[in-house]
Amino acid sequence: MNDSSVPSVPDDSLSPAGRVAAIDRLVSHVWMVRAFLKHCDEAIDDDELQEIHRDLYDFMLALGPALASGDDAVYLKQAKKKLSKLRKATELFVAIQPEVSGHTNFQMAARSLQTAVDQIVPLVKS
């Protein structure tokens, strides 16, 4: 099974378990961007970058217990509850990324995060 295959548009035929699995695969991208931002030198003195990586972590942390217990309904409820925070953190990062650094690592992090969140949103809302 190819775990990288995630629908780019909401698939109404996905079961709750299928939506959780798809969201969880995309969260791996969010995790990598969060780790990059947390450990980059630019974040040491940048309150906005620190806020972004904390908000990304908050989204993922909220999903962990439901994922571990296999409770798809709670997972999707938590994802919906935390979705606005994830979206705001993503929008902020994409907006400030050129000011923070024009390095390819930052450009790709912004693109990766935006792509993952763009795919998470319809899965959470469907």
CSV table of C-alpha atoms in Angstrom, one decimal, residues 2-118:
chain,number,residue,atom,x,y,z
A,2,ASN,CA,1.3,3.4,-0.9
A,3,ASP,CA,0.9,5.7,2.1
A,4,SER,CA,1.6,8.8,0.0
A,5,SER,CA,-1.6,8.5,-2.0
A,6,VAL,CA,-3.9,11.1,-0.5
A,7,PRO,CA,-6.9,12.6,-2.2
A,8,SER,CA,-6.4,16.2,-3.2
A,9,VAL,CA,-10.1,16.8,-3.1
A,10,PRO,CA,-12.5,15.5,-0.5
A,11,ASP,CA,-13.7,12.0,-1.3
A,12,ASP,CA,-17.2,11.6,0.2
A,13,SER,CA,-16.7,7.8,0.0
A,14,LEU,CA,-13.9,7.8,2.5
A,15,SER,CA,-14.9,6.3,5.8
A,16,PRO,CA,-14.0,8.1,9.0
A,17,ALA,CA,-11.1,5.6,9.4
A,18,GLY,CA,-10.0,6.4,5.8
A,19,ARG,CA,-10.1,10.2,6.6
A,20,VAL,CA,-8.1,9.7,9.8
A,21,ALA,CA,-5.5,7.7,7.9
A,22,ALA,CA,-5.3,10.3,5.2
A,23,ILE,CA,-5.0,13.1,7.7
A,24,ASP,CA,-2.4,11.3,9.7
A,25,ARG,CA,-0.2,10.8,6.6
A,26,LEU,CA,-0.4,14.5,5.9
A,27,VAL,CA,0.4,15.3,9.5
A,28,SER,CA,3.8,13.8,8.9
A,29,HIS,CA,4.6,16.7,6.7
A,30,VAL,CA,3.3,19.2,9.3
A,31,TRP,CA,5.6,17.4,11.8
A,32,MET,CA,8.7,17.8,9.6
A,33,VAL,CA,8.0,21.5,9.0
A,34,ARG,CA,7.4,21.9,12.8
A,35,ALA,CA,10.7,20.2,13.6
A,36,PHE,CA,12.6,22.3,11.0
A,37,LEU,CA,11.2,25.5,12.4
A,38,LYS,CA,11.8,24.5,16.0
A,39,HIS,CA,15.5,23.8,15.4
A,40,CYS,CA,16.4,26.4,12.8
A,41,ASP,CA,18.7,29.2,13.9
A,42,GLU,CA,16.2,31.8,12.7
A,43,ALA,CA,13.7,30.7,15.4
A,44,ILE,CA,16.0,31.5,18.3
A,45,ASP,CA,15.0,35.2,18.4
A,46,ASP,CA,11.8,35.1,16.3
A,47,ASP,CA,8.6,35.0,18.4
A,48,GLU,CA,6.4,34.4,15.3
A,49,LEU,CA,8.4,31.4,14.2
A,50,GLN,CA,8.2,30.0,17.8
A,51,GLU,CA,4.5,30.6,17.8
A,52,ILE,CA,4.1,28.8,14.5
A,53,HIS,CA,6.0,25.7,15.6
A,54,ARG,CA,4.0,25.6,18.9
A,55,ASP,CA,0.7,25.9,17.1
A,56,LEU,CA,1.6,23.1,14.7
A,57,TYR,CA,2.6,21.0,17.6
A,58,ASP,CA,-0.7,21.8,19.4
A,59,PHE,CA,-2.7,20.5,16.4
A,60,MET,CA,-0.8,17.3,16.3
A,61,LEU,CA,-0.8,16.8,20.1
A,62,ALA,CA,-4.6,17.2,20.2
A,63,LEU,CA,-4.9,14.3,17.7
A,64,GLY,CA,-2.5,11.8,19.4
A,65,PRO,CA,-4.7,10.3,22.1
A,66,ALA,CA,-7.6,9.6,19.7
A,67,LEU,CA,-5.2,8.1,17.1
A,68,ALA,CA,-3.6,5.9,19.8
A,69,SER,CA,-7.0,4.7,21.0
A,70,GLY,CA,-8.4,4.2,17.5
A,71,ASP,CA,-11.3,6.6,18.1
A,72,ASP,CA,-12.0,8.1,14.7
A,73,ALA,CA,-14.9,10.2,15.8
A,74,VAL,CA,-12.9,11.9,18.5
A,75,TYR,CA,-9.9,12.3,16.2
A,76,LEU,CA,-12.0,14.0,13.6
A,77,LYS,CA,-13.7,16.2,16.2
A,78,GLN,CA,-10.4,17.3,17.6
A,79,ALA,CA,-9.0,17.9,14.1
A,80,LYS,CA,-12.0,20.1,13.4
A,81,LYS,CA,-11.7,21.9,16.7
A,82,LYS,CA,-8.0,22.7,16.1
A,83,LEU,CA,-8.2,23.3,12.3
A,84,SER,CA,-8.4,27.1,12.5
A,85,LYS,CA,-5.2,27.2,14.6
A,86,LEU,CA,-3.4,25.0,12.0
A,87,ARG,CA,-4.6,27.2,9.2
A,88,LYS,CA,-3.6,30.5,10.9
A,89,ALA,CA,-0.2,29.1,11.7
A,90,THR,CA,0.2,28.1,8.1
A,91,GLU,CA,-1.0,31.4,6.7
A,92,LEU,CA,1.4,33.2,9.0
A,93,PHE,CA,4.4,31.1,8.0
A,94,VAL,CA,3.7,31.5,4.3
A,95,ALA,CA,3.3,35.2,4.8
A,96,ILE,CA,6.5,35.8,6.8
A,97,GLN,CA,8.7,33.1,5.1
A,98,PRO,CA,10.2,35.5,2.6
A,99,GLU,CA,11.2,37.9,5.3
A,100,VAL,CA,12.6,35.2,7.6
A,101,SER,CA,14.7,33.6,4.9
A,102,GLY,CA,14.7,33.2,1.1
A,103,HIS,CA,16.7,30.0,1.5
A,104,THR,CA,15.3,27.0,-0.4
A,105,ASN,CA,14.8,25.1,2.9
A,106,PHE,CA,12.4,27.8,4.0
A,107,GLN,CA,10.7,28.0,0.7
A,108,MET,CA,10.1,24.2,0.6
A,109,ALA,CA,9.0,24.2,4.2
A,110,ALA,CA,6.3,26.8,3.4
A,111,ARG,CA,5.3,24.9,0.3
A,112,SER,CA,5.1,21.6,2.1
A,113,LEU,CA,3.1,23.0,5.0
A,114,GLN,CA,0.7,24.8,2.7
A,115,THR,CA,0.2,21.7,0.5
A,116,ALA,CA,-0.4,19.4,3.5
A,117,VAL,CA,-2.9,21.8,5.1
A,118,ASP,CA,-4.7,22.4,1.8
